[in-house]
């Protein structure tokens, strides 16, 4: 009796699963699991391939293909959004801010950032009202607000002026200002100037001065300064006058001042004075008719005053003004009327211009002071903010411009040490409840975060450093500790049951709308997701990201919250390290065996300076706490960082850092590491790409350097020289180091086996003819040739070389297993194309012979040497692809069994998943029955873009720069982290989750069903017994 | 029975093995065919140019009348890192102009004999498992051009009976991009030390130009329709309609059929109905009687 009941349960199980997601019954069939586990065990001895295994693979492949059905999509249900993905929006480091608080219902601040974002932020909470990313080439120069309702942005060196509607961020108008020469860009929006019901905006850019209508963006008049050969440094528009003053410097070092009529651009007056020494930096306006500048030697201050339409220059030596002044004097660009600030190596001095025209030093501060622009409080009162640094706090003071000693406001704010120093401050005032002036300050910190200070507190903060990620790596979370209290278990058990009862109600459609929202909430905020311990499936991980500011963040993959963040001391500005830049992030220690002894750690490599030969710094950071374990440097320069596949007894990964003199430095610097390395040094090779000269070079280890046992000299083993008249390197791609390939063999339709040419040392190089290296459309198809090469980086052999006529870059490529897919532009077809090259090993092709395999006369178990003559064959095919592409990546899984998807970062800042089968070179117009069974699709000229296969679904990852894939422990699943200005994380199952139940699988319902069935069995059993008894009694 | 089975298996195996051997043979030929791009001497000249003789001036370039169409460039070699490069042989090729583009064909290679010192050096390389390095100019007309193209191989990969070497020279016009250098055979890892019986090189040279990428298949629906004929273009559509909707059509057909038979029955019943009423009552009654019991 029981087996039938069980069958019933099984049937019900499959019914539930089918209901919860489509086609899962097939996926979870025990057969497919059996086969996949079989092939997984085969992985241990990958070289012992045999036909039998190939058959098994074929079977499993077939099954996979079968289970994938024809068109695999990731389409989510609406309620699954946010269940395993998260999206975070950032803006980047703020460089300019304009407050909009007067007469506005919603207090907001409009900011422009170094990521070329303009955004309107809520001043109360710091949230983004609206945001626009202008793109990498459209640098925002200036922003301002016009007419109280438009945000005006000037970008691309003063050549594009746009107006955005302040409440909703819609673009109102855009004007293109075609200047003749690149120059500085200024934007002046007069407050109360009216010209025939219009308020003009004055823009200087491309050596032209424009007056532009703020209503529709039309150019009212234009004045070109090119004939005069003058570079304008400032525009002054006095309050209430109809004259605009433009002060500039001509090539022959003359000061020029123009008085220009605001109505028609006519020059009313032109004055000039010669100043042969030339000026350094900018001219700063300090009052309506006076400006100050530094001469080119940075030692003399020049006070420029315009009296009776004549320029008067007054020179003051800086050392006369401030005694014991050192070099590197600059005028800080803070606009304070009547005073200006001068920065030297050691301190900042505030200098006042007295009514008599004398300069007078008011106050000196040490270097760590940041000053804001002046903020008008009333008719003749102006205030500015000044920030000084304490130990673990900052002192904010607001002072009146005319009275430096007055402290309008003095606040001390406790500041997190990990945010570094204040870099910029913007202030805004408001009227307090007692009618006095209150101030709020927006500060930009060293780690690019943005904070709002008010009443001595941090009202909100944004970690906008995350908008400029340089490198990403991941780390496992700590193993769960045993010994949890009973009460906690009971509580969670109750919660668990409650949750499942709710879900059960939902499944049976008995839930009220309130309960449905509760279910959704439970699903999204499941504590499982953001737990700080390792999970069985490997979904929970720490994403460790290195940002441009030199701050390292650890994000939890469950919900994206920041677990820890640390501002690396080695990447902060210091006398030893004047211009630090973060370079690379590598996993340093990945504990397996001694998981409890050590925490995993990461290596951060930075460089102190802009040239390749500048010294570098190394820091090792504990991945669980964010503490620096070790700091090295500044030491030798670093051009390349190689992670070697060896680790020492503490499981520290061996790394080679190549300096600019081609010497290899071994890390960790220990005896043991050297011993390990020397044992293997004969098999260590690396290469360098010298893109500017068009040479690839390969190196091997030669001998130790003199006097340093951790340094090794390199020897040049090979070089590939691209002729400079016909080929220019534009892109190089290698395989990911941690990629796992499951099988070397590929079974094709006619029961034949092809062996993949799998080498970790393949380099894909794309070159174009020098004429075609410009943007698309700059050359004719006949002149542009794209050549792709597959190079073995151990021997420098070119394995394959192919020419695409009439094509040009930019080339984006991804190399995985034995194939490379690349994206480029076909000028003849006027379309983007994607091509695939698959490379197969012919030297193993004879291993199809069963008899040989039985006798053991096959070469599958012999180690492969790169020095053998490569016998390869390639297959390739090209397809049209509609989008232009920002990045390409490929899914990677733990054992490499699951089929692969290409992840394409499209121009619309979304990520598209494209099944690799679409870019199979073996697709033919009319596939045979056998080929169809294999899963080969009929040939089409274009790759399909299926809207459901956007993994980012409704979100956009603005300014997308990279897509990182991380294998989960579960074979079917891969984790995808996409970064740009925004961050997006999700979990993908390219062949669907064939190896696990979905997370929303209702265990309670299953349990209940089983219980109900058991009860039913007993009830019917009792009833039938009773009936039998009655029958017998009759 | 068993015997024949075994025989069959054997013969099949034989066939498979022979076919695979054949295939690999053919592949080399294939390889060389697309290697050489145009008319390029590949294996045959190199075999002829095995080099026991001293650097015999095969054809003096300067003396020949068509010297402008011939080019010579040197192969240089080095034993180990500390050693400098010395001339090891000369490549001779013919320049072919084709539409303003110059390419090399008919490459020949003559190698100088190894001197006693060089033999010693080579022996040392073999003992230390070190690299044997070669280089050629990157521009054959204007040597060395931008830089030398260097290639190297572990010396232990070369010895066979003599010393085997195989050059695949990747060309772009008159520029050399790269040289794939090594022996023709596979080089087993854990290279065992083996000294050649003869200290002469057995050289093979192949010139290789870039392949052209297959063109993207461009076809749109009307082209296909044109190829296949209009009426054929429609047919599969209709078939697919039935293939797609047969499950919906089937019940309709069944229902229609049912309805049809039912209505036919109805007509029958109507015809036969009045006289049967009395008869019907009887079985009802009978049934009832049975139940009651």
PDB file of N, CA and C in Angstrom, chain A residues 483-522:
ATOM      1  N   UNK A 483      26.917  26.119  18.317  1.00  0.00           N
ATOM      2  CA  UNK A 483      26.523  26.463  19.682  1.00  0.00           C
ATOM      3  C   UNK A 483      25.642  27.687  19.733  1.00  0.00           C
ATOM      4  N   UNK A 484      24.483  27.582  19.164  1.00  0.00           N
ATOM      5  CA  UNK A 484      23.538  28.692  19.194  1.00  0.00           C
ATOM      6  C   UNK A 484      22.544  28.397  20.313  1.00  0.00           C
ATOM      7  N   UNK A 485      22.111  29.431  21.038  1.00  0.00           N
ATOM      8  CA  UNK A 485      21.228  29.205  22.192  1.00  0.00           C
ATOM      9  C   UNK A 485      19.878  28.662  21.744  1.00  0.00           C
ATOM     10  N   UNK A 486      19.255  27.904  22.665  1.00  0.00           N
ATOM     11  CA  UNK A 486      18.012  27.209  22.340  1.00  0.00           C
ATOM     12  C   UNK A 486      16.881  28.204  22.059  1.00  0.00           C
ATOM     13  N   UNK A 487      16.866  29.242  22.872  1.00  0.00           N
ATOM     14  CA  UNK A 487      15.784  30.225  22.742  1.00  0.00           C
ATOM     15  C   UNK A 487      15.772  30.808  21.326  1.00  0.00           C
ATOM     16  N   UNK A 488      16.951  31.049  20.816  1.00  0.00           N
ATOM     17  CA  UNK A 488      17.062  31.640  19.497  1.00  0.00           C
ATOM     18  C   UNK A 488      16.490  30.685  18.440  1.00  0.00           C
ATOM     19  N   UNK A 489      16.837  29.411  18.618  1.00  0.00           N
ATOM     20  CA  UNK A 489      16.355  28.414  17.677  1.00  0.00           C
ATOM     21  C   UNK A 489      14.833  28.351  17.713  1.00  0.00           C
ATOM     22  N   UNK A 490      14.296  28.334  18.933  1.00  0.00           N
ATOM     23  CA  UNK A 490      12.840  28.261  19.055  1.00  0.00           C
ATOM     24  C   UNK A 490      12.173  29.452  18.391  1.00  0.00           C
ATOM     25  N   UNK A 491      12.755  30.593  18.682  1.00  0.00           N
ATOM     26  CA  UNK A 491      12.196  31.819  18.120  1.00  0.00           C
ATOM     27  C   UNK A 491      12.214  31.747  16.591  1.00  0.00           C
ATOM     28  N   UNK A 492      13.372  31.338  16.077  1.00  0.00           N
ATOM     29  CA  UNK A 492      13.490  31.321  14.620  1.00  0.00           C
ATOM     30  C   UNK A 492      12.610  30.225  14.026  1.00  0.00           C
ATOM     31  N   UNK A 493      12.446  29.110  14.818  1.00  0.00           N
ATOM     32  CA  UNK A 493      11.589  28.026  14.336  1.00  0.00           C
ATOM     33  C   UNK A 493      10.155  28.512  14.206  1.00  0.00           C
ATOM     34  N   UNK A 494       9.747  29.274  15.244  1.00  0.00           N
ATOM     35  CA  UNK A 494       8.395  29.813  15.213  1.00  0.00           C
ATOM     36  C   UNK A 494       8.223  30.759  14.026  1.00  0.00           C
ATOM     37  N   UNK A 495       9.236  31.616  13.867  1.00  0.00           N
ATOM     38  CA  UNK A 495       9.194  32.555  12.746  1.00  0.00           C
ATOM     39  C   UNK A 495       9.136  31.801  11.417  1.00  0.00           C
ATOM     40  N   UNK A 496       9.940  30.770  11.379  1.00  0.00           N
ATOM     41  CA  UNK A 496      10.043  29.955  10.166  1.00  0.00           C
ATOM     42  C   UNK A 496       8.693  29.352   9.820  1.00  0.00           C
ATOM     43  N   UNK A 497       8.068  28.785  10.873  1.00  0.00           N
ATOM     44  CA  UNK A 497       6.760  28.151  10.655  1.00  0.00           C
ATOM     45  C   UNK A 497       5.734  29.182  10.224  1.00  0.00           C
ATOM     46  N   UNK A 498       5.797  30.332  10.926  1.00  0.00           N
ATOM     47  CA  UNK A 498       4.832  31.384  10.617  1.00  0.00           C
ATOM     48  C   UNK A 498       4.978  31.830   9.163  1.00  0.00           C
ATOM     49  N   UNK A 499       6.234  32.027   8.801  1.00  0.00           N
ATOM     50  CA  UNK A 499       6.512  32.442   7.428  1.00  0.00           C
ATOM     51  C   UNK A 499       5.978  31.430   6.428  1.00  0.00           C
ATOM     52  N   UNK A 500       6.207  30.174   6.730  1.00  0.00           N
ATOM     53  CA  UNK A 500       5.772  29.145   5.796  1.00  0.00           C
ATOM     54  C   UNK A 500       4.260  29.014   5.770  1.00  0.00           C
ATOM     55  N   UNK A 501       3.614  29.237   6.915  1.00  0.00           N
ATOM     56  CA  UNK A 501       2.154  29.193   6.914  1.00  0.00           C
ATOM     57  C   UNK A 501       1.597  30.317   6.037  1.00  0.00           C
ATOM     58  N   UNK A 502       2.262  31.469   6.163  1.00  0.00           N
ATOM     59  CA  UNK A 502       1.838  32.605   5.330  1.00  0.00           C
ATOM     60  C   UNK A 502       2.005  32.267   3.852  1.00  0.00           C
ATOM     61  N   UNK A 503       3.162  31.673   3.559  1.00  0.00           N
ATOM     62  CA  UNK A 503       3.435  31.314   2.169  1.00  0.00           C
ATOM     63  C   UNK A 503       2.415  30.305   1.670  1.00  0.00           C
ATOM     64  N   UNK A 504       2.062  29.367   2.567  1.00  0.00           N
ATOM     65  CA  UNK A 504       1.086  28.335   2.214  1.00  0.00           C
ATOM     66  C   UNK A 504      -0.235  28.986   1.841  1.00  0.00           C
ATOM     67  N   UNK A 505      -0.597  29.966   2.687  1.00  0.00           N
ATOM     68  CA  UNK A 505      -1.829  30.700   2.401  1.00  0.00           C
ATOM     69  C   UNK A 505      -1.748  31.374   1.035  1.00  0.00           C
ATOM     70  N   UNK A 506      -0.567  31.948   0.808  1.00  0.00           N
ATOM     71  CA  UNK A 506      -0.370  32.629  -0.472  1.00  0.00           C
ATOM     72  C   UNK A 506      -0.508  31.668  -1.639  1.00  0.00           C
ATOM     73  N   UNK A 507       0.087  30.490  -1.475  1.00  0.00           N
ATOM     74  CA  UNK A 507       0.038  29.500  -2.557  1.00  0.00           C
ATOM     75  C   UNK A 507      -1.389  29.035  -2.809  1.00  0.00           C
ATOM     76  N   UNK A 508      -2.148  28.873  -1.707  1.00  0.00           N
ATOM     77  CA  UNK A 508      -3.533  28.410  -1.869  1.00  0.00           C
ATOM     78  C   UNK A 508      -4.490  29.557  -2.167  1.00  0.00           C
ATOM     79  N   UNK A 509      -3.918  30.741  -2.361  1.00  0.00           N
ATOM     80  CA  UNK A 509      -4.687  31.948  -2.705  1.00  0.00           C
ATOM     81  C   UNK A 509      -5.724  32.288  -1.647  1.00  0.00           C
ATOM     82  N   UNK A 510      -5.318  32.101  -0.394  1.00  0.00           N
ATOM     83  CA  UNK A 510      -6.222  32.438   0.697  1.00  0.00           C
ATOM     84  C   UNK A 510      -5.785  33.714   1.403  1.00  0.00           C
ATOM     85  N   UNK A 511      -4.621  34.218   0.996  1.00  0.00           N
ATOM     86  CA  UNK A 511      -4.048  35.337   1.731  1.00  0.00           C
ATOM     87  C   UNK A 511      -4.750  36.650   1.386  1.00  0.00           C
ATOM     88  N   UNK A 512      -4.860  37.482   2.392  1.00  0.00           N
ATOM     89  CA  UNK A 512      -5.403  38.827   2.184  1.00  0.00           C
ATOM     90  C   UNK A 512      -4.286  39.695   1.599  1.00  0.00           C
ATOM     91  N   UNK A 513      -4.621  40.828   1.020  1.00  0.00           N
ATOM     92  CA  UNK A 513      -3.574  41.699   0.460  1.00  0.00           C
ATOM     93  C   UNK A 513      -2.497  42.046   1.481  1.00  0.00           C
ATOM     94  N   UNK A 514      -2.915  42.266   2.744  1.00  0.00           N
ATOM     95  CA  UNK A 514      -1.918  42.576   3.780  1.00  0.00           C
ATOM     96  C   UNK A 514      -0.921  41.442   3.948  1.00  0.00           C
ATOM     97  N   UNK A 515      -1.495  40.255   3.943  1.00  0.00           N
ATOM     98  CA  UNK A 515      -0.626  39.090   4.129  1.00  0.00           C
ATOM     99  C   UNK A 515       0.309  38.908   2.932  1.00  0.00           C
ATOM    100  N   UNK A 516      -0.207  39.236   1.744  1.00  0.00           N
ATOM    101  CA  UNK A 516       0.647  39.125   0.549  1.00  0.00           C
ATOM    102  C   UNK A 516       1.839  40.061   0.665  1.00  0.00           C
ATOM    103  N   UNK A 517       1.580  41.279   1.131  1.00  0.00           N
ATOM    104  CA  UNK A 517       2.706  42.206   1.302  1.00  0.00           C
ATOM    105  C   UNK A 517       3.654  41.682   2.376  1.00  0.00           C
ATOM    106  N   UNK A 518       3.071  41.075   3.409  1.00  0.00           N
ATOM    107  CA  UNK A 518       3.918  40.509   4.465  1.00  0.00           C
ATOM    108  C   UNK A 518       4.792  39.397   3.897  1.00  0.00           C
ATOM    109  N   UNK A 519       4.204  38.585   3.023  1.00  0.00           N
ATOM    110  CA  UNK A 519       4.969  37.491   2.406  1.00  0.00           C
ATOM    111  C   UNK A 519       6.130  38.066   1.609  1.00  0.00           C
ATOM    112  N   UNK A 520       5.808  39.099   0.830  1.00  0.00           N
ATOM    113  CA  UNK A 520       6.822  39.723  -0.014  1.00  0.00           C
ATOM    114  C   UNK A 520       7.946  40.284   0.851  1.00  0.00           C
ATOM    115  N   UNK A 521       7.548  40.876   1.979  1.00  0.00           N
ATOM    116  CA  UNK A 521       8.534  41.466   2.873  1.00  0.00           C
ATOM    117  C   UNK A 521       9.445  40.381   3.442  1.00  0.00           C
ATOM    118  N   UNK A 522       8.828  39.279   3.832  1.00  0.00           N
ATOM    119  CA  UNK A 522       9.620  38.176   4.384  1.00  0.00           C
ATOM    120  C   UNK A 522      10.626  37.697   3.351  1.00  0.00           C
TER     121      UNK A 522
END
